[in-house]
mmCIF file of C-alpha atoms in Angstrom:
data_model
loop_
_atom_site.group_PDB
_atom_site.id
_atom_site.type_symbol
_atom_site.label_atom_id
_atom_site.label_comp_id
_atom_site.label_asym_id
_atom_site.label_seq_id
_atom_site.Cartn_x
_atom_site.Cartn_y
_atom_site.Cartn_z
ATOM 1 C CA THR A 1 -12.837 -12.935 -36.032
ATOM 2 C CA MET A 2 -12.494 -11.433 -39.490
ATOM 3 C CA HIS A 3 -15.875 -9.700 -39.145
ATOM 4 C CA ASN A 4 -14.957 -8.156 -35.802
ATOM 5 C CA GLN A 5 -11.640 -6.964 -37.206
ATOM 6 C CA ALA A 6 -13.454 -5.351 -40.143
ATOM 7 C CA CYS A 7 -15.845 -3.601 -37.737
ATOM 8 C CA LEU A 8 -12.893 -2.253 -35.768
ATOM 9 C CA LEU A 9 -11.198 -0.928 -38.913
ATOM 10 C CA ALA A 10 -14.455 0.687 -40.073
ATOM 11 C CA ALA A 11 -14.870 2.366 -36.671
ATOM 12 C CA GLN A 12 -11.358 3.783 -37.160
ATOM 13 C CA GLU A 13 -12.421 5.032 -40.643
ATOM 14 C CA ARG A 14 -9.900 2.695 -42.308
ATOM 15 C CA PHE A 15 -12.488 1.831 -44.939
ATOM 16 C CA ASN A 16 -10.128 0.540 -47.651
ATOM 17 C CA GLU A 17 -8.803 -2.044 -45.206
ATOM 18 C CA ALA A 18 -12.215 -2.900 -43.757
ATOM 19 C CA GLU A 19 -14.029 -3.544 -47.040
ATOM 20 C CA PRO A 20 -12.109 -6.663 -48.212
ATOM 21 C CA LEU A 21 -12.388 -8.174 -44.743
ATOM 22 C CA PHE A 22 -16.156 -7.591 -44.713
ATOM 23 C CA ARG A 23 -16.409 -9.217 -48.139
ATOM 24 C CA LYS A 24 -14.368 -12.256 -47.082
ATOM 25 C CA ALA A 25 -16.382 -12.583 -43.866
ATOM 26 C CA LEU A 26 -19.668 -12.318 -45.779
ATOM 27 C CA ALA A 27 -18.595 -15.027 -48.238
ATOM 28 C CA SER A 28 -17.409 -17.230 -45.369
ATOM 29 C CA PHE A 29 -20.634 -16.812 -43.381
ATOM 30 C CA THR A 30 -22.783 -17.415 -46.467
ATOM 31 C CA ALA A 31 -20.923 -20.628 -47.270
ATOM 32 C CA GLY A 32 -20.695 -21.811 -43.673
ATOM 33 C CA VAL A 33 -24.018 -20.976 -42.017
ATOM 34 C CA GLY A 34 -26.191 -19.764 -44.912
ATOM 35 C CA ALA A 35 -27.417 -16.477 -46.322
ATOM 36 C CA GLU A 36 -30.217 -16.111 -43.768
ATOM 37 C CA HIS A 37 -28.161 -16.645 -40.615
ATOM 38 C CA ALA A 38 -27.912 -13.768 -38.128
ATOM 39 C CA TRP A 39 -24.116 -13.564 -38.545
ATOM 40 C CA THR A 40 -24.435 -13.302 -42.336
ATOM 41 C CA LEU A 41 -27.123 -10.641 -42.119
ATOM 42 C CA SER A 42 -25.136 -8.591 -39.603
ATOM 43 C CA CYS A 43 -22.111 -8.702 -41.891
ATOM 44 C CA ALA A 44 -24.240 -7.728 -44.913
ATOM 45 C CA GLN A 45 -25.643 -4.754 -42.995
ATOM 46 C CA ASN A 46 -22.206 -3.603 -41.872
ATOM 47 C CA LEU A 47 -20.804 -3.851 -45.399
ATOM 48 C CA ALA A 48 -23.831 -1.930 -46.711
ATOM 49 C CA THR A 49 -23.220 0.832 -44.163
ATOM 50 C CA LEU A 50 -19.573 1.061 -45.205
ATOM 51 C CA LEU A 51 -20.434 1.219 -48.921
ATOM 52 C CA HIS A 52 -23.098 3.858 -48.242
ATOM 53 C CA GLY A 53 -20.542 5.993 -46.436
ATOM 54 C CA CYS A 54 -18.062 5.549 -49.293
ATOM 55 C CA GLY A 55 -20.558 6.789 -51.900
ATOM 56 C CA ARG A 56 -21.466 3.450 -53.513
ATOM 57 C CA PRO A 57 -25.240 3.422 -53.003
ATOM 58 C CA GLU A 58 -26.343 0.797 -55.544
ATOM 59 C CA GLU A 59 -24.458 -2.112 -53.976
ATOM 60 C CA ALA A 60 -25.268 -0.731 -50.525
ATOM 61 C CA GLU A 61 -28.984 -0.820 -51.403
ATOM 62 C CA ARG A 62 -28.821 -4.467 -52.476
ATOM 63 C CA LEU A 63 -27.104 -5.501 -49.249
ATOM 64 C CA SER A 64 -29.416 -3.338 -47.140
ATOM 65 C CA ARG A 65 -32.475 -4.968 -48.668
ATOM 66 C CA GLN A 66 -30.943 -8.394 -47.996
ATOM 67 C CA ALA A 67 -30.482 -7.385 -44.345
ATOM 68 C CA VAL A 68 -34.040 -6.044 -43.995
ATOM 69 C CA VAL A 69 -35.727 -9.071 -45.579
ATOM 70 C CA GLY A 70 -33.512 -11.563 -43.788
ATOM 71 C CA ARG A 71 -33.767 -9.969 -40.349
ATOM 72 C CA GLU A 72 -37.526 -9.541 -40.653
ATOM 73 C CA SER A 73 -37.907 -13.205 -41.542
ATOM 74 C CA LEU A 74 -35.449 -14.461 -38.922
ATOM 75 C CA LEU A 75 -36.034 -12.077 -36.005
ATOM 76 C CA GLY A 76 -39.389 -10.414 -36.659
ATOM 77 C CA ALA A 77 -40.392 -6.906 -37.700
ATOM 78 C CA ARG A 78 -40.094 -5.350 -34.227
ATOM 79 C CA ARG A 79 -36.590 -6.493 -33.262
ATOM 80 C CA HIS A 80 -33.936 -3.808 -32.722
ATOM 81 C CA GLU A 81 -31.690 -5.234 -35.465
ATOM 82 C CA THR A 82 -34.540 -5.300 -37.997
ATOM 83 C CA LEU A 83 -35.561 -1.717 -37.223
ATOM 84 C CA THR A 84 -31.956 -0.562 -37.553
ATOM 85 C CA SER A 85 -31.775 -2.099 -41.032
ATOM 86 C CA ILE A 86 -35.128 -0.545 -42.012
ATOM 87 C CA HIS A 87 -33.984 2.893 -40.815
ATOM 88 C CA ARG A 88 -30.664 2.665 -42.644
ATOM 89 C CA LEU A 89 -32.317 1.533 -45.869
ATOM 90 C CA GLY A 90 -34.718 4.474 -45.598
ATOM 91 C CA CYS A 91 -31.807 6.910 -45.194
ATOM 92 C CA LEU A 92 -29.991 5.359 -48.153
ATOM 93 C CA LEU A 93 -33.074 5.573 -50.382
ATOM 94 C CA GLU A 94 -33.546 9.221 -49.380
ATOM 95 C CA GLU A 95 -30.000 10.053 -50.459
ATOM 96 C CA MET A 96 -30.537 8.169 -53.728
ATOM 97 C CA GLY A 97 -33.613 10.325 -54.416
ATOM 98 C CA ASP A 98 -36.192 7.540 -54.079
ATOM 99 C CA LEU A 99 -38.335 9.572 -51.698
ATOM 100 C CA LYS A 100 -41.485 7.444 -51.852
ATOM 101 C CA GLN A 101 -39.704 4.253 -50.823
ATOM 102 C CA ALA A 102 -37.641 6.196 -48.295
ATOM 103 C CA GLU A 103 -40.853 7.530 -46.738
ATOM 104 C CA SER A 104 -42.306 4.026 -46.520
ATOM 105 C CA MET A 105 -39.194 2.632 -44.814
ATOM 106 C CA LEU A 106 -38.831 5.520 -42.392
ATOM 107 C CA ARG A 107 -42.500 5.344 -41.416
ATOM 108 C CA ARG A 108 -41.956 1.684 -40.582
ATOM 109 C CA ALA A 109 -38.877 2.616 -38.561
ATOM 110 C CA VAL A 110 -40.731 5.321 -36.616
ATOM 111 C CA LEU A 111 -43.718 3.119 -35.825
ATOM 112 C CA GLY A 112 -41.553 0.140 -34.878
ATOM 113 C CA ARG A 113 -39.174 2.121 -32.717
ATOM 114 C CA GLU A 114 -42.050 3.893 -30.969
ATOM 115 C CA ALA A 115 -43.614 0.515 -30.160
ATOM 116 C CA VAL A 116 -40.360 -1.093 -28.997
ATOM 117 C CA LEU A 117 -38.346 1.788 -27.542
ATOM 118 C CA GLY A 118 -40.910 4.512 -26.827
ATOM 119 C CA SER A 119 -41.486 7.911 -28.388
ATOM 120 C CA LYS A 120 -38.664 9.626 -26.464
ATOM 121 C CA ASP A 121 -35.898 7.199 -27.332
ATOM 122 C CA PRO A 122 -33.056 8.804 -29.356
ATOM 123 C CA GLN A 123 -33.412 6.214 -32.121
ATOM 124 C CA THR A 124 -37.132 6.934 -32.470
ATOM 125 C CA LEU A 125 -36.370 10.657 -32.682
ATOM 126 C CA GLN A 126 -33.667 9.979 -35.269
ATOM 127 C CA SER A 127 -36.139 8.145 -37.515
ATOM 128 C CA ALA A 128 -38.822 10.812 -37.007
ATOM 129 C CA ASN A 129 -36.387 13.561 -38.009
ATOM 130 C CA ARG A 130 -35.351 11.722 -41.165
ATOM 131 C CA LEU A 131 -38.991 11.098 -42.069
ATOM 132 C CA ALA A 132 -39.696 14.822 -41.660
ATOM 133 C CA CYS A 133 -36.765 15.584 -44.002
ATOM 134 C CA VAL A 134 -38.182 13.209 -46.629
ATOM 135 C CA LEU A 135 -41.621 14.823 -46.399
ATOM 136 C CA GLU A 136 -40.027 18.265 -46.687
ATOM 137 C CA ALA A 137 -38.072 17.160 -49.760
ATOM 138 C CA GLN A 138 -41.391 16.127 -51.357
ATOM 139 C CA GLY A 139 -42.857 19.574 -50.613
ATOM 140 C CA ARG A 140 -45.326 18.144 -48.103
ATOM 141 C CA TYR A 141 -44.656 20.853 -45.553
ATOM 142 C CA THR A 142 -47.962 20.741 -43.699
ATOM 143 C CA VAL A 143 -47.447 17.025 -43.039
ATOM 144 C CA ALA A 144 -43.795 17.514 -42.090
ATOM 145 C CA GLU A 145 -44.392 20.438 -39.701
ATOM 146 C CA PRO A 146 -46.116 18.570 -36.833
ATOM 147 C CA LEU A 147 -43.455 15.840 -37.033
ATOM 148 C CA CYS A 148 -40.726 18.478 -36.828
ATOM 149 C CA ARG A 149 -42.383 20.240 -33.891
ATOM 150 C CA ARG A 150 -42.855 17.002 -32.014
ATOM 151 C CA ALA A 151 -39.288 15.876 -32.717
ATOM 152 C CA LEU A 152 -37.867 19.197 -31.494
ATOM 153 C CA GLN A 153 -39.954 19.141 -28.332
ATOM 154 C CA LEU A 154 -38.906 15.589 -27.489
ATOM 155 C CA VAL A 155 -35.225 15.877 -28.395
ATOM 156 C CA GLU A 156 -34.917 19.068 -26.374
ATOM 157 C CA ALA A 157 -36.546 17.377 -23.384
ATOM 158 C CA VAL A 158 -34.341 14.289 -23.678
ATOM 159 C CA LYS A 159 -30.988 15.752 -24.734
ATOM 160 C CA GLY A 160 -31.264 19.373 -23.677
ATOM 161 C CA PRO A 161 -31.264 22.684 -25.570
ATOM 162 C CA ALA A 162 -27.503 22.679 -26.331
ATOM 163 C CA HIS A 163 -27.130 19.401 -28.258
ATOM 164 C CA LEU A 164 -26.382 18.687 -31.914
ATOM 165 C CA ASP A 165 -29.619 16.747 -32.337
ATOM 166 C CA THR A 166 -31.520 19.759 -30.983
ATOM 167 C CA LEU A 167 -29.674 21.997 -33.438
ATOM 168 C CA ARG A 168 -30.669 19.779 -36.368
ATOM 169 C CA SER A 169 -34.282 19.642 -35.200
ATOM 170 C CA VAL A 170 -34.393 23.448 -34.985
ATOM 171 C CA CYS A 171 -32.952 23.659 -38.529
ATOM 172 C CA ASN A 172 -35.521 21.210 -39.885
ATOM 173 C CA LEU A 173 -38.435 23.068 -38.330
ATOM 174 C CA GLY A 174 -37.086 26.424 -39.520
ATOM 175 C CA SER A 175 -36.906 25.194 -43.112
ATOM 176 C CA VAL A 176 -40.424 23.717 -43.030
ATOM 177 C CA VAL A 177 -41.936 26.847 -41.465
ATOM 178 C CA GLU A 178 -40.134 29.129 -43.941
ATOM 179 C CA ALA A 179 -41.285 27.038 -46.915
ATOM 180 C CA GLN A 180 -44.888 27.772 -45.871
ATOM 181 C CA GLY A 181 -44.228 31.519 -45.847
ATOM 182 C CA HIS A 182 -44.111 31.982 -42.067
ATOM 183 C CA PHE A 183 -40.970 34.081 -42.246
ATOM 184 C CA GLU A 184 -41.110 35.716 -38.801
ATOM 185 C CA GLU A 185 -41.207 32.414 -36.921
ATOM 186 C CA ALA A 186 -38.644 30.969 -39.323
ATOM 187 C CA GLU A 187 -36.306 33.876 -38.582
ATOM 188 C CA GLU A 188 -36.436 33.108 -34.856
ATOM 189 C CA LEU A 189 -35.664 29.459 -35.527
ATOM 190 C CA HIS A 190 -32.830 30.184 -37.966
ATOM 191 C CA ARG A 191 -31.242 32.677 -35.543
ATOM 192 C CA ARG A 192 -31.489 30.123 -32.764
ATOM 193 C CA ALA A 193 -29.925 27.448 -34.988
ATOM 194 C CA TYR A 194 -27.047 29.700 -36.029
ATOM 195 C CA GLU A 195 -26.283 30.782 -32.459
ATOM 196 C CA LEU A 196 -26.412 27.173 -31.271
ATOM 197 C CA ALA A 197 -24.151 26.038 -34.132
ATOM 198 C CA LEU A 198 -21.638 28.753 -33.219
ATOM 199 C CA GLU A 199 -21.644 27.498 -29.635
ATOM 200 C CA LEU A 200 -21.375 23.802 -30.455
ATOM 201 C CA LEU A 201 -19.327 23.724 -33.655
ATOM 202 C CA GLY A 202 -17.550 27.031 -34.097
ATOM 203 C CA ALA A 203 -17.765 29.713 -36.775
ATOM 204 C CA ASP A 204 -15.968 27.869 -39.595
ATOM 205 C CA HIS A 205 -17.796 24.556 -39.402
ATOM 206 C CA GLU A 206 -19.734 23.630 -42.547
ATOM 207 C CA GLU A 207 -22.964 23.097 -40.586
ATOM 208 C CA THR A 208 -22.637 26.514 -38.905
ATOM 209 C CA LEU A 209 -22.162 28.175 -42.279
ATOM 210 C CA ALA A 210 -25.226 26.368 -43.654
ATOM 211 C CA CYS A 211 -27.244 27.748 -40.714
ATOM 212 C CA LEU A 212 -25.878 31.221 -41.454
ATOM 213 C CA ASN A 213 -26.855 30.892 -45.102
ATOM 214 C CA ASN A 214 -30.374 29.771 -44.114
ATOM 215 C CA LEU A 215 -30.694 32.835 -41.907
ATOM 216 C CA ALA A 216 -29.529 35.090 -44.740
ATOM 217 C CA ASN A 217 -32.151 33.603 -47.095
ATOM 218 C CA ASN A 218 -34.874 34.177 -44.521
ATOM 219 C CA VAL A 219 -33.793 37.734 -43.719
ATOM 220 C CA GLU A 220 -33.774 38.527 -47.441
ATOM 221 C CA ALA A 221 -37.333 37.167 -47.766
ATOM 222 C CA LEU A 222 -38.357 39.559 -44.968
ATOM 223 C CA GLY A 223 -36.946 42.480 -46.958
ATOM 224 C CA LYS A 224 -34.051 43.187 -44.576
ATOM 225 C CA LEU A 225 -31.646 43.584 -47.463
ATOM 226 C CA PRO A 226 -28.617 45.260 -45.784
ATOM 227 C CA GLU A 227 -28.550 42.579 -43.069
ATOM 228 C CA ALA A 228 -29.059 39.836 -45.657
ATOM 229 C CA GLU A 229 -26.097 41.115 -47.686
ATOM 230 C CA ALA A 230 -23.857 41.162 -44.607
ATOM 231 C CA LEU A 231 -24.892 37.610 -43.694
ATOM 232 C CA TYR A 232 -24.379 36.327 -47.232
ATOM 233 C CA ARG A 233 -20.915 37.913 -47.296
ATOM 234 C CA GLU A 234 -20.022 36.293 -43.976
ATOM 235 C CA ALA A 235 -21.271 32.917 -45.228
ATOM 236 C CA PHE A 236 -19.314 33.211 -48.490
ATOM 237 C CA MET A 237 -16.080 34.102 -46.702
ATOM 238 C CA GLY A 238 -16.599 31.232 -44.250
ATOM 239 C CA PHE A 239 -17.272 28.661 -46.983
ATOM 240 C CA ARG A 240 -14.190 29.858 -48.864
ATOM 241 C CA ARG A 241 -12.026 29.427 -45.764
ATOM 242 C CA CYS A 242 -13.602 26.104 -44.784
ATOM 243 C CA LEU A 243 -14.143 24.383 -48.150
ATOM 244 C CA GLY A 244 -12.050 26.284 -50.680
ATOM 245 C CA PRO A 245 -12.977 28.676 -53.509
ATOM 246 C CA ASN A 246 -14.260 26.056 -55.955
ATOM 247 C CA HIS A 247 -16.549 24.030 -53.674
ATOM 248 C CA PRO A 248 -20.250 24.069 -54.746
ATOM 249 C CA ASP A 249 -21.301 25.584 -51.393
ATOM 250 C CA THR A 250 -18.754 28.395 -51.812
ATOM 251 C CA LEU A 251 -19.882 29.064 -55.357
ATOM 252 C CA GLY A 252 -23.535 28.998 -54.286
ATOM 253 C CA ALA A 253 -22.842 31.535 -51.535
ATOM 254 C CA MET A 254 -20.958 33.738 -54.015
ATOM 255 C CA TYR A 255 -23.935 33.610 -56.399
ATOM 256 C CA GLN A 256 -26.354 34.626 -53.616
ATOM 257 C CA LEU A 257 -24.072 37.497 -52.624
ATOM 258 C CA ALA A 258 -23.945 38.743 -56.203
#
């Protein structure tokens, strides 16, 4: 079908080809089976995900809300499809800066996924990590910290110590701990994150360089200035190689080095 073809193109990152097919499929489903049918809502969610990834959040939000409301009404609040839409809307709202609504959606996703899938399921952990990020972004570090610790403990048990999800959980906890002034523990976490990123992603990956920059910030806060300078220099050179001299991350690293 047209919808399946659009999904295939999107999976291949052929977004310019996928978008018009999603739109045609959505119009066809809406006219043929109605706006609240499962096929229509699935298509709306998939188009919203594509638009989100292409940097068009306003239209993505409208379609995401349509998917959440429709799936909740049609399938119930605890169905996998409904919880997926709630999680994705929460992530979209976070990136749009609407942290209060993002927190509300992600709390619903965490509670629903825990009830349906269990606390150790990867999707539950994914929602818990994003909720912790939203709380951190609001400066609510004492609330975010236990979520981050729990998420790290569970993701490490489920996926192992050398996994990208473990890396991201270590990074999240390091940032929350550092923000509360616990620089010694944060240093251990940032060093662990950087070493794990080197192992999993390589030295010139953007995520590895972000971990290196986090470590440099922490080391500077501890007063280890010669080491901090060396780390900042390494991060700057890496960002310049990886992203180019005019990228905001490169310029930010240059500013910290200066």
